[in-house]
Coordinates of N, CA, C and O in Angstrom, one line a residue:
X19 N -90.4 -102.7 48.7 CA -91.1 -103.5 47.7 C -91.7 -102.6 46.6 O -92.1 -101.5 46.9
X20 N -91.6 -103.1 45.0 CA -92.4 -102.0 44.2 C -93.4 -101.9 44.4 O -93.9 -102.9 44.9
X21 N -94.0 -100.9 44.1 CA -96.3 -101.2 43.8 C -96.8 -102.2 43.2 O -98.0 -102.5 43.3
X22 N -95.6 -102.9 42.1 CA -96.1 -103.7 41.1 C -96.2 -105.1 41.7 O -97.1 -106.0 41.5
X23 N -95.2 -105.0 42.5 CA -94.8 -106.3 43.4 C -94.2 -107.2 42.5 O -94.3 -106.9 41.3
X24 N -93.6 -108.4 42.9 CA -92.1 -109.0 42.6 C -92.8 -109.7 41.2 O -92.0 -109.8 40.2
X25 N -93.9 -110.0 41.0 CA -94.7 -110.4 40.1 C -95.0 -109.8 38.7 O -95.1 -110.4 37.6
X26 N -95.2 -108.3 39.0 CA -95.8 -107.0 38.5 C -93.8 -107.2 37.8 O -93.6 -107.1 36.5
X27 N -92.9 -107.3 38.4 CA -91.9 -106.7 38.4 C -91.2 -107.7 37.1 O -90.6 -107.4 36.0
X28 N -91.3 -108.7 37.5 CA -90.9 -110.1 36.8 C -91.2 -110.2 35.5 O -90.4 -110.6 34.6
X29 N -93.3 -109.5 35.1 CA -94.0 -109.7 34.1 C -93.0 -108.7 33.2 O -92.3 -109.0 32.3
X30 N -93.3 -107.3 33.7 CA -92.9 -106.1 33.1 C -91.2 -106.5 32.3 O -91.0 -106.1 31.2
X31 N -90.2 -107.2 32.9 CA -89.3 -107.2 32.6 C -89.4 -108.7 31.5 O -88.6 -109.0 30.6
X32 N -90.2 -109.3 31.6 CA -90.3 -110.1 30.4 C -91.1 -109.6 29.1 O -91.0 -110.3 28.1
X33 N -91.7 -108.8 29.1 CA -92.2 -107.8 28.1 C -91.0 -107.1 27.8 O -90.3 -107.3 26.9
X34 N -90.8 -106.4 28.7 CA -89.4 -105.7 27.6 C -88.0 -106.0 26.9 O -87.3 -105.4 26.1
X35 N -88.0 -107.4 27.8 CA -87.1 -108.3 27.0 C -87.5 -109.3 25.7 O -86.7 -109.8 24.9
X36 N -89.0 -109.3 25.9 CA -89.5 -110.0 24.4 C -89.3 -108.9 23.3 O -88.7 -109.1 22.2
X37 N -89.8 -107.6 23.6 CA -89.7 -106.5 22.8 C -88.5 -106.4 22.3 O -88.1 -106.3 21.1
X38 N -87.8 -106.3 23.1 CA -85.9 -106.0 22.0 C -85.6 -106.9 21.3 O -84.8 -106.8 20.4
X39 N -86.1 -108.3 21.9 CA -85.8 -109.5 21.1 C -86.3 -109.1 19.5 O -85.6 -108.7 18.5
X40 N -87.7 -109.4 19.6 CA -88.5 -108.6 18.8 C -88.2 -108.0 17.8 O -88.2 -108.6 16.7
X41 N -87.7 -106.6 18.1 CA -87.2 -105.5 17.4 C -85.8 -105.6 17.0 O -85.3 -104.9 16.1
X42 N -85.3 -106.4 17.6 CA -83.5 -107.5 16.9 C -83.9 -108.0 15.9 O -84.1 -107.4 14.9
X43 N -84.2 -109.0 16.2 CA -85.1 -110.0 15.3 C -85.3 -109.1 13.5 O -84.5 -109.2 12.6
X44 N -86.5 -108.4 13.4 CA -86.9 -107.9 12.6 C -86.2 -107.0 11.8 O -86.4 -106.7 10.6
X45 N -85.1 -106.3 12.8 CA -83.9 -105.3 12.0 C -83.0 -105.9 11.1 O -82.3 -105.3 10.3
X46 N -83.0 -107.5 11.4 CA -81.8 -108.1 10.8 C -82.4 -108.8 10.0 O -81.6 -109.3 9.1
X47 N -83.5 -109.2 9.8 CA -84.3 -110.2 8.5 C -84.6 -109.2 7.3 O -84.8 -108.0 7.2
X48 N -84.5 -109.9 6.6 CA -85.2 -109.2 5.5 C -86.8 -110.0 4.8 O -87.4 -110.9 5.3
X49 N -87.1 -109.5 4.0 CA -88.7 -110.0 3.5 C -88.7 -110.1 2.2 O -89.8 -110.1 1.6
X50 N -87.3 -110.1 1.4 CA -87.5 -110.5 0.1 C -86.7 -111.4 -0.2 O -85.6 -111.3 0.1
X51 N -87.2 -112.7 -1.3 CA -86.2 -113.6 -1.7 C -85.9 -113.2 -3.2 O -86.6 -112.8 -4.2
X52 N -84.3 -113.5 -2.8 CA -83.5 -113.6 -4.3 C -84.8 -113.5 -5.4 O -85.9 -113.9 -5.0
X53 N -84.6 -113.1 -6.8 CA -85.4 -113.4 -7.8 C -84.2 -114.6 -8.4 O -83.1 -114.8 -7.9
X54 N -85.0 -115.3 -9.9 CA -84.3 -116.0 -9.9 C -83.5 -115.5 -10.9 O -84.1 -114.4 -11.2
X55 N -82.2 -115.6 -11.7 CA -81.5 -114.7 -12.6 C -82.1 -114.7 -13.5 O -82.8 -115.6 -14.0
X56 N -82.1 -113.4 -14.1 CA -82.9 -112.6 -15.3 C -81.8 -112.0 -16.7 O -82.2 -111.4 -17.7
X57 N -80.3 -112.4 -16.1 CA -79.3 -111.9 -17.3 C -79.2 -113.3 -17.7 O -79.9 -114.0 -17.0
X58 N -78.5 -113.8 -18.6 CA -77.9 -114.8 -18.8 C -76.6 -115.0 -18.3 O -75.7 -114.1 -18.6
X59 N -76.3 -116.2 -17.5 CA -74.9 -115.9 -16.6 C -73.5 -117.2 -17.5 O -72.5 -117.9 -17.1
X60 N -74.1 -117.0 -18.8 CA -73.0 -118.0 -19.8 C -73.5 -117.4 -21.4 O -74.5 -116.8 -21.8
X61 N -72.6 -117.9 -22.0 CA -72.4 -117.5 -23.5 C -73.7 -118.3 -23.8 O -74.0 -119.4 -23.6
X62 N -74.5 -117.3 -24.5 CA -75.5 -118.1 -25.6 C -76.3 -118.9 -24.3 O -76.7 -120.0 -24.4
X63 N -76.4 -118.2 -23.2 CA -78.1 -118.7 -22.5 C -79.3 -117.6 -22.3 O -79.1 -116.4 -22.2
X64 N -80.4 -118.3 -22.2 CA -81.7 -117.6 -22.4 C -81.7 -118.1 -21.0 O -81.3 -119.2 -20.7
X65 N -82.3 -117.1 -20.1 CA -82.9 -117.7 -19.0 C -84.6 -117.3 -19.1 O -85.0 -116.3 -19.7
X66 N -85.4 -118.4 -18.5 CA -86.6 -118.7 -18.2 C -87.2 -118.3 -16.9 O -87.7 -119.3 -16.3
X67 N -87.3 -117.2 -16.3 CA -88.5 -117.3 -15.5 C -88.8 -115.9 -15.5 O -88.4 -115.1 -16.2
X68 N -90.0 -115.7 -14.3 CA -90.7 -114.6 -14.2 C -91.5 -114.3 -15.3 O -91.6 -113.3 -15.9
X69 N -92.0 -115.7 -15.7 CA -92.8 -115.5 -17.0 C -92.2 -114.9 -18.3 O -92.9 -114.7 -19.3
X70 N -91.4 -114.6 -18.4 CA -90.3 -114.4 -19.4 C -88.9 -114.7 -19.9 O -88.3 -115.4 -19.1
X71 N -88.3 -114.3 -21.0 CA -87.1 -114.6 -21.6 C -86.4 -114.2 -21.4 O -86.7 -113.2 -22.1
X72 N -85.2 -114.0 -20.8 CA -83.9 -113.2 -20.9 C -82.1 -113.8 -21.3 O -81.4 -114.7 -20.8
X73 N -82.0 -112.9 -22.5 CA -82.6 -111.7 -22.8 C -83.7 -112.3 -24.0 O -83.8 -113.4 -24.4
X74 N -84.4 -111.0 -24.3 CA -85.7 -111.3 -25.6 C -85.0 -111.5 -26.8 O -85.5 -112.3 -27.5
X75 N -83.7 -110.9 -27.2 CA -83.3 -111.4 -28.4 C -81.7 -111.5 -28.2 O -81.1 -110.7 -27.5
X76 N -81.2 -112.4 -28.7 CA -80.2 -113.1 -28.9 C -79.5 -113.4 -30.0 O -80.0 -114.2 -30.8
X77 N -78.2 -113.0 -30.2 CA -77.5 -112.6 -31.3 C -76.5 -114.1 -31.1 O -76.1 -114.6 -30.1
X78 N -76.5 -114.6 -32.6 CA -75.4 -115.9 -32.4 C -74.6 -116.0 -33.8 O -75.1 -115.4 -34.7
X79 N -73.6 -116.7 -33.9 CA -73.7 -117.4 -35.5 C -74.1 -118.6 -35.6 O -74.7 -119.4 -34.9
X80 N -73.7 -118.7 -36.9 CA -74.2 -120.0 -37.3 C -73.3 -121.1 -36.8 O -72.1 -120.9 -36.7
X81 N -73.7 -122.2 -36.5 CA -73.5 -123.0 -35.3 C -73.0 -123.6 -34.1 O -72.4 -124.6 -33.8
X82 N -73.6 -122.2 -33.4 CA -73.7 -122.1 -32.2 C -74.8 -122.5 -31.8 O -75.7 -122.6 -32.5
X83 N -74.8 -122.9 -30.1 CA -75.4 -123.8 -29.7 C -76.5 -122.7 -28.4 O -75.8 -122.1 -27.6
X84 N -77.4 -122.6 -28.3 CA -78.6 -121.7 -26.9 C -78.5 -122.6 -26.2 O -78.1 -123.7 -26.5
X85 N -78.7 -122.1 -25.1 CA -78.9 -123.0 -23.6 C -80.2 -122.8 -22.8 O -80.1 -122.3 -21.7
X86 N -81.3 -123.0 -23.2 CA -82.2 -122.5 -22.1 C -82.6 -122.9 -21.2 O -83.1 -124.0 -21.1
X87 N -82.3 -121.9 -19.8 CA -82.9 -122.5 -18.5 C -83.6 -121.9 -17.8 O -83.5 -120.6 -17.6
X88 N -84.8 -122.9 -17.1 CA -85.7 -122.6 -17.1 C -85.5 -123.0 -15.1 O -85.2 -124.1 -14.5
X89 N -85.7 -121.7 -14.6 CA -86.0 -121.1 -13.1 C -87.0 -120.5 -12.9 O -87.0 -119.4 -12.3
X90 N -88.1 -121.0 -13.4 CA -89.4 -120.2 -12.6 C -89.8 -120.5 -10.9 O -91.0 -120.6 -10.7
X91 N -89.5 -120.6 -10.6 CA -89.8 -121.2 -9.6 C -91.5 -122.1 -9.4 O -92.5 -121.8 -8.8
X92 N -90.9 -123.5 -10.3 CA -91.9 -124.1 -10.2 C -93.3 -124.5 -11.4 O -94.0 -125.4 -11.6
X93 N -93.1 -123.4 -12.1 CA -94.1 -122.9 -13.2 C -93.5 -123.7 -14.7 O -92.4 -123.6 -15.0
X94 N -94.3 -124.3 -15.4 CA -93.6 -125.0 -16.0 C -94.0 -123.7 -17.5 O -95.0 -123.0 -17.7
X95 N -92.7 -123.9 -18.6 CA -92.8 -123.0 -19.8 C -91.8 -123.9 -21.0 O -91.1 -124.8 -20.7
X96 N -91.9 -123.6 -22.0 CA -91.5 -124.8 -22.9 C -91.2 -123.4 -24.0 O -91.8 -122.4 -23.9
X97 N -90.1 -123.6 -25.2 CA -89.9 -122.7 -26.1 C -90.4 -123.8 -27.2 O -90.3 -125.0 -27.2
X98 N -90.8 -123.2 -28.0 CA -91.1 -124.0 -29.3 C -91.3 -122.3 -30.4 O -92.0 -121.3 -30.2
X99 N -90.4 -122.8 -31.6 CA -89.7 -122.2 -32.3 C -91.7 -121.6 -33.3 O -92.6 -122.4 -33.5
X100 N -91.6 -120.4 -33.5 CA -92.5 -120.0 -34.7 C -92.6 -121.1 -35.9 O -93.6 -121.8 -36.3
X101 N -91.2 -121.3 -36.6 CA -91.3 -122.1 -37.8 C -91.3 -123.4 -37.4 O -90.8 -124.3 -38.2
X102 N -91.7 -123.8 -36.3 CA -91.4 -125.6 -35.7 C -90.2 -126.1 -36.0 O -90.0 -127.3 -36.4
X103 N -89.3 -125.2 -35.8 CA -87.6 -125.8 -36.3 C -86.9 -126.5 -34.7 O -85.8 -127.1 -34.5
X104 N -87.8 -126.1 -33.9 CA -87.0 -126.6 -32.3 C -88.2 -126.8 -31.6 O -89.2 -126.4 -32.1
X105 N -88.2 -127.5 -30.5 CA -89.8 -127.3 -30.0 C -88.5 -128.2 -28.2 O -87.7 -129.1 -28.2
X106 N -88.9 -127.5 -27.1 CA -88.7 -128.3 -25.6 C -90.1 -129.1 -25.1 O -91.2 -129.2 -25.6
X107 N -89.7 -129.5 -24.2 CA -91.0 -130.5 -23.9 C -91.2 -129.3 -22.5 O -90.3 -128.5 -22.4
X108 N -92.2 -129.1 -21.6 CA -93.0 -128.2 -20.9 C -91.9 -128.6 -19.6 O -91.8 -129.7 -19.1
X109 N -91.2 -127.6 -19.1 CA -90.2 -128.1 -18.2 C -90.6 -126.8 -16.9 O -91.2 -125.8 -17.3
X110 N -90.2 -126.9 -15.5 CA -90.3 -126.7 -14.6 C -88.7 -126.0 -14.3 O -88.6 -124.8 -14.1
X111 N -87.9 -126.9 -14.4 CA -86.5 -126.9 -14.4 C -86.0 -127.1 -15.0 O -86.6 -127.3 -16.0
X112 N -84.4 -127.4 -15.1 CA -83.5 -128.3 -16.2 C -83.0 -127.4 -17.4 O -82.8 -126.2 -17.2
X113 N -82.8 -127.7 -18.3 CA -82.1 -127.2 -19.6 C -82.6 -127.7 -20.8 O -83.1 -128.8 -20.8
X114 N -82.5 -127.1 -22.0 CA -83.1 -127.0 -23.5 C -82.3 -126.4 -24.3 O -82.1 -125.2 -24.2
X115 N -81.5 -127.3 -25.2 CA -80.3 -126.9 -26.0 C -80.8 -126.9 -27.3 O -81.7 -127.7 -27.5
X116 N -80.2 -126.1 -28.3 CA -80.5 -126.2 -29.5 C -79.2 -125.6 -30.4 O -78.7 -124.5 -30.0
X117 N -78.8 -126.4 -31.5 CA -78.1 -125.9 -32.2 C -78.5 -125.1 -33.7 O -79.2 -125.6 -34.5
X118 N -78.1 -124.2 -33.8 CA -79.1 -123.6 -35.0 C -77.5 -123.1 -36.1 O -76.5 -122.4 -35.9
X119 N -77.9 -123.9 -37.4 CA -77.4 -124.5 -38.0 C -77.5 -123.4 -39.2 O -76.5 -123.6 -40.0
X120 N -78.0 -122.5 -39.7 CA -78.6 -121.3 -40.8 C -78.8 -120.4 -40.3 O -79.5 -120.3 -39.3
X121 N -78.4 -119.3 -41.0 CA -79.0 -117.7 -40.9 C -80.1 -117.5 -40.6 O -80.9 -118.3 -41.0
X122 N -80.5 -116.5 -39.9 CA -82.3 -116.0 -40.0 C -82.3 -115.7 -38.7 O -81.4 -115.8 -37.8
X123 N -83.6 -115.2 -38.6 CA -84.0 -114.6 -37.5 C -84.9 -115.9 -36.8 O -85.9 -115.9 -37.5
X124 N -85.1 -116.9 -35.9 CA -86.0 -117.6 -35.3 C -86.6 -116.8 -33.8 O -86.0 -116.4 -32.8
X125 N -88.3 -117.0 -34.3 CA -88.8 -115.8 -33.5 C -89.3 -117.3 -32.6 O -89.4 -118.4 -33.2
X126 N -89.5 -117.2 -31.1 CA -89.9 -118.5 -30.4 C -90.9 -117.9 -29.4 O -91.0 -116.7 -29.3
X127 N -91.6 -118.9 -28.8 CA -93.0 -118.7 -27.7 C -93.3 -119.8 -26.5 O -92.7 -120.9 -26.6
X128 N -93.9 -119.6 -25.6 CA -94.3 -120.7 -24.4 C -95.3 -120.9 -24.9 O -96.0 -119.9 -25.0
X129 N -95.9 -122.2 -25.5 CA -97.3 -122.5 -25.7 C -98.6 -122.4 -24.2 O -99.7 -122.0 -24.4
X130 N -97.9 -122.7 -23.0 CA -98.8 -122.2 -22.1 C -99.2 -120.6 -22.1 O -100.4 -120.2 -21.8
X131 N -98.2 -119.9 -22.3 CA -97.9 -118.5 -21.9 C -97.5 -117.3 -23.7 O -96.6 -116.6 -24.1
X132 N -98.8 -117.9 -24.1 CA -98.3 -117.2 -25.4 C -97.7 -115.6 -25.8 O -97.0 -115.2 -26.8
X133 N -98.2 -114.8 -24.8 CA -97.3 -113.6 -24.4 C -95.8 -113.5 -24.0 O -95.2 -112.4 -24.1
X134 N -95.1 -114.7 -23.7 CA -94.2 -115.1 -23.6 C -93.2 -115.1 -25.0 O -92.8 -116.3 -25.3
X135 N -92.7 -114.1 -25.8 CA -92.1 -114.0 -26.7 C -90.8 -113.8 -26.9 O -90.4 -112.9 -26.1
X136 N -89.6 -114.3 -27.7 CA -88.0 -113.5 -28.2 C -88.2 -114.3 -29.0 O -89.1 -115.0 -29.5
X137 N -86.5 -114.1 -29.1 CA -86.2 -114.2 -30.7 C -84.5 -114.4 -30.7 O -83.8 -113.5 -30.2
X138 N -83.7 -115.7 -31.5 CA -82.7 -115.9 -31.9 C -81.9 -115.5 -33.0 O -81.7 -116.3 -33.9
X139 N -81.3 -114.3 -33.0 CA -80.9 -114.2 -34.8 C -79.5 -114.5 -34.9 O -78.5 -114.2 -34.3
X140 N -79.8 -115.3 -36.0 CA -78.1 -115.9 -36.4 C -77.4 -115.7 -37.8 O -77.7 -116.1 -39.0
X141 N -76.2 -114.9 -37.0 CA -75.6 -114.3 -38.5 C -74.8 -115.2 -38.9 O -74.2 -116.1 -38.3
X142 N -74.8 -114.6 -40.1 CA -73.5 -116.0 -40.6 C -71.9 -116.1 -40.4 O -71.3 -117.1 -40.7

């Protein structure tokens, strides 16, 4: 019989089978989630999250159409154009199209998040 006795013996081996579980377990997880995309993954989109624009400036012609989408996870941000030529309503998710019709540079902002800044320039 051990010293531990069949008891002592039983415990010990359920401890070191929790432990490798354990240490399996944690080797194979990871602790970070996806961010949400930060390039634009289509012609003429702005993506919206992590409190910012991507990309900050965006080159187009004239009438071509932006796409903005907005993946914050949850946080709502809205673009509304400097010269009030476009304005989105305060969105969470979903999409914000605009077709920009003339030359110029349109510089835009999150009214919640006014540090939130880019800019559309459209050549002709």
């Amino acid at each position: 019989m051990s010293p531990l006795g069949t008891v002592g013996v039983m415990k010990a081996f359920g401890l070191l089978a929790a432990l490798m579980i354990t240490s399996t377990l944690t080797a194979c997880s990871t602790a970070t989630t996806p961010a949400a995309p930060t390039e634009p993954v289509a012609e003429n989109q702005v993506t919206v999250a992590d409190r910012m624009y991507s990309p900050t400036t965006l080159t187009i012609s004239v009438g071509d159409t932006v796409t903005w989408v907005f993946a914050d996870r949850g946080m709502a941000h809205n673009v509304v154009a400097d010269d009030n030529s476009f304005r989105s309503q305060l969105m969470e998710t979903g999409q914000f199209t605009h077709t920009f019709g003339t030359a110029g540079t349109f510089t835009y902002h999150c009214t919640p998040h006014p540090d939130m800044t880019a800019s559309i320039v459209v050549e002709p």
